[in-house]
Structure formats: C-alpha cells, structure tokens
DNA sequence: CATAAAACATGATAAAAATCATGTGGCTGG
DNA sequence: CCAGCCACATGATTTTTATCATGTTTTATG
C-alpha cells in the first residue's frame, strides 16, 4: 500500500505547476484550497461511474487513472489515461450531463475533489482559467479525432504499436529507462487499442519475438523504440 | 447556383438565435458585425486546409460543410458534418496549432469570417460566451468519444445504420419527409463510417433489398427508421 | 451530343481479425 | 497447502472486411 502525504494546501501541492488550476488567479486558488477535499483511492477503486451525476471535478495529485466508456454491448473502451496534474470529470460538468465514462484507479492514487459550484463560479470569473480549460478541451478533442481516424484506418498491429508509445508518453519509463511505468492487463491494453484480448496477446508475442519488446508478466519493456515507431507507421 | 442574401449585420443574420455567438454580449456582437467578412463558397470548395495556419473562425450562415482529416496513408476521414449556425476553425485556434482538418463545402455555403484577435479578445472578456464555447467543446468531445467507442466495437453494418441516422439528425429530411437533405457520394459515406467504399455500397444495397432505405443516385430515402435504429443497435 | 471520366454496383478472392477451444501458470482465499 | 479461478498463451476455425476485377450507369465536358 502506497503512502501519501496529504497536501496541506494547493500552494504546496506537488502538482501546483502542472495542473490547469495553477493558471487560476491567486484568490481563487485560495478558495479551492479551502473547499477541496482530498482522498486516496486504492488500485481498482472507482472515482466516479458512468451514468451518475457529477458533483465536482477531480484533480489528480499523484497516481494513475483510466477513463473508460462501456460500449453498447458492455465492452470496455479506454478513452484516456490520466496521471498526476490531470483534471477529470469536467466534461460532464460543463455540458451538464451525467458522466459518460467511469474513472477507475490503476494504482493507489490521491485525488482532490473540487465542488461543482466553486469550479463553475471560478470559470465564470477567471477568464484566464476559462481560456486554459478551452485549450485543454481543444487538445483532448484533437487527440480524440486523431485516435478516431487511426481506429478507422489503421490495422491492429499499427494501433498496438502506437498504443505502447502512447502509454510511454503518458507514464514514461521506470528508473531502468525501458520498462513502462504502469501495470496494465492484456485486456486493458486491448481495450485501449480497440481489439480482442487474444489479438493483443498474439501481437505482443510477435513484438517480443521480433525483439521490439520484452514481456515479464505485466511488465513491458520497450527494447527498440525506433522499430516500434516504424511499426506504428506514424506520419505526424 | 444558389443565391444568397448577404446578411447586412449579425442582428439580422438568420443564425442569430442558433449560433454560439448569439450568447455573446451585445457590445461584442456589434464588434463582430463590424469586423466580420462574409463569403460564399461553391460546392467542393475548401474553406481551410489541414496543415495551414488559422487566422480566425468561421460561422456558417447557410449551407453544409464537412470537416475531414487525412489519415497517415492519405485516406479521408470525415470527423464532423456542419450546418447553418455551426462554428468551425476554433479548435486549432484555441490550442494554437495549425488546422488538423480541412473544411470542404458540400453544397453552396455562406460563411462569416471572424478574425482571430477579435475572437480571442471577446472570449477573454465575455465569460458567458467562453462558457458556451466550453460547453460546445465538451459536447464535441463527448460525441468524438462515443464515435471512437463505436468505431472500436461495432461492426460496419451497425455503423452504417448509425451514420445514416446521424446524417438525418444533422441535416434532416427534405420536404417529402423521407429523403436525406444532403447529397453525399458513397465514398464520403464510407469515410464517415470508416470503411471501404465497396463495403458501404454493398451494405446500402442490402438495406435497400431489406426495404429500409430507397436509393436514387445520391438521394437516400429512409423508409423504415425504426428498423434502421434496430440495425444500428444503439443503447443510448 | 458524343465521349471520357468518375461514381456506382457486384462478384470473386484474399487478408485481417474475432471467436472458439484448449492448455498452462500464477495468484488467491479457504 | 491445495483447489479453484483468472490472466496469459497459442492453435484452429469462422467471420468479417478489404481488395481486386469487371461491368454498368451517371455525370461532366468539350
């Protein structure tokens, strides 16, 4: 079980330079500081559930979270991977709907909760923060559109390679410089790629045979990044 | 060739109650009115191109536009369909990047151009409008995420049915109450569904045989909407 | 109006991916 | 510690989808 220091206030939070909220005016940061509620979730726990009403936004202090939709036939689709400094739950809040995805913790994670009213009122009074939120939304939209195009046009082999690179971008390597710094099941990787679990397992084995990756249980080591990039066939 | 009345000002624009801009403060609407540039594009023309720099946003007064990405292998992926009242080009502007998609006109379309500086300055000074923009972005993000999930999990047959319903939602029917009010090539429909053109043609023929739709060149009539909904296998 | 080009259509085939089946190893809870 | 379950793995098979080939129809153009 991971041990966390509860941050006494937002000024000393280890995400104070990373999160969008650092762009808020000082007075508002103070308000957040007063009203925020900090919480620790253990691996596998749910921060919020698809279909329920949002009461605020969550800011990840430390940890890893997956955001996933349930498809019409009940199959999970992982929409986003989140880390320290990321904000979640704002999408539903802004469009005034229920959550369209569930947030599930991938490893012990500390999260600050900011109540809806405060979040909205700050957004309405702090144009700078509002602008940053728009940027953030724009970036997410862009990523979603690119992913959508790849999902429609690229074979699974390329998408798996791309997904491994994406995981590396998001969570980086462990101190050894090659092991992806997150433990995902093969099924989760499949739900990120958008394919059947068996296909993912099979292709990972192939990647391993080709010497691109090394597999040790849930540990994945990227041995030849360049070859992986080539396999992903990315133009951008 | 369609004939358009150039709107003399935003107050009399036929989209003044539909567009996000109607949520802006009166003073800003007046500013937009002064600085906007109206333009008519003919079918097939490009409003802006993927990869170029944005100089402002576009507001569709009347007409139909497709927004499409080019995949890494050069294949088109249509990511959005737009109509009168819709705004386009804001995504790239907000995240400060080049356009990540091209906007191409599906039929003669009248568009107002609003310069970047004005748009940004209004957003920074009009919290109400900023909030509406955030809502709009949130909605788009939501739609993109749902589409992403369906692309990953649903067979092409269901996706085609869903796409036909989506086209109907966007552009509605002609006065006869059954014909989709837009002319798209089979290839464009395929690029919307995310599949090969031949597959789309084949499935449309099947839908026709089953009596769900009627095909007359590019005219598509929806004869049995309920069955189409069932075919799309939608839970939401 | 003739003609070429593009779009549509459909069958045949090949490739990709999902599903089914079976087995193994590892972890968990009694 | 053992039984049972679950994740991982891999082969066989089936289904789905793309690609290729060819013909027809529509549309655009000189």
mmCIF file of C-alpha atoms (C1' of nucleotides) in Angstrom, chain A residues 156 195 199 202, chain C residues 17-20:
data_model
loop_
_atom_site.group_PDB
_atom_site.id
_atom_site.type_symbol
_atom_site.label_atom_id
_atom_site.label_comp_id
_atom_site.label_asym_id
_atom_site.label_seq_id
_atom_site.Cartn_x
_atom_site.Cartn_y
_atom_site.Cartn_z
ATOM 1 C CA UNK A 156 -4.405 -3.522 -35.268
ATOM 2 C CA UNK A 195 -9.440 -5.022 -30.329
ATOM 3 C CA UNK A 199 -5.242 -10.396 -30.770
ATOM 4 C CA UNK A 202 -0.724 -12.611 -30.018
ATOM 5 C "C1'" DA C 17 -9.470 -10.084 -37.141
ATOM 6 C "C1'" DA C 18 -12.734 -12.310 -33.993
ATOM 7 C "C1'" DT C 19 -14.170 -16.270 -31.892
ATOM 8 C "C1'" DC C 20 -13.751 -20.786 -30.096
#
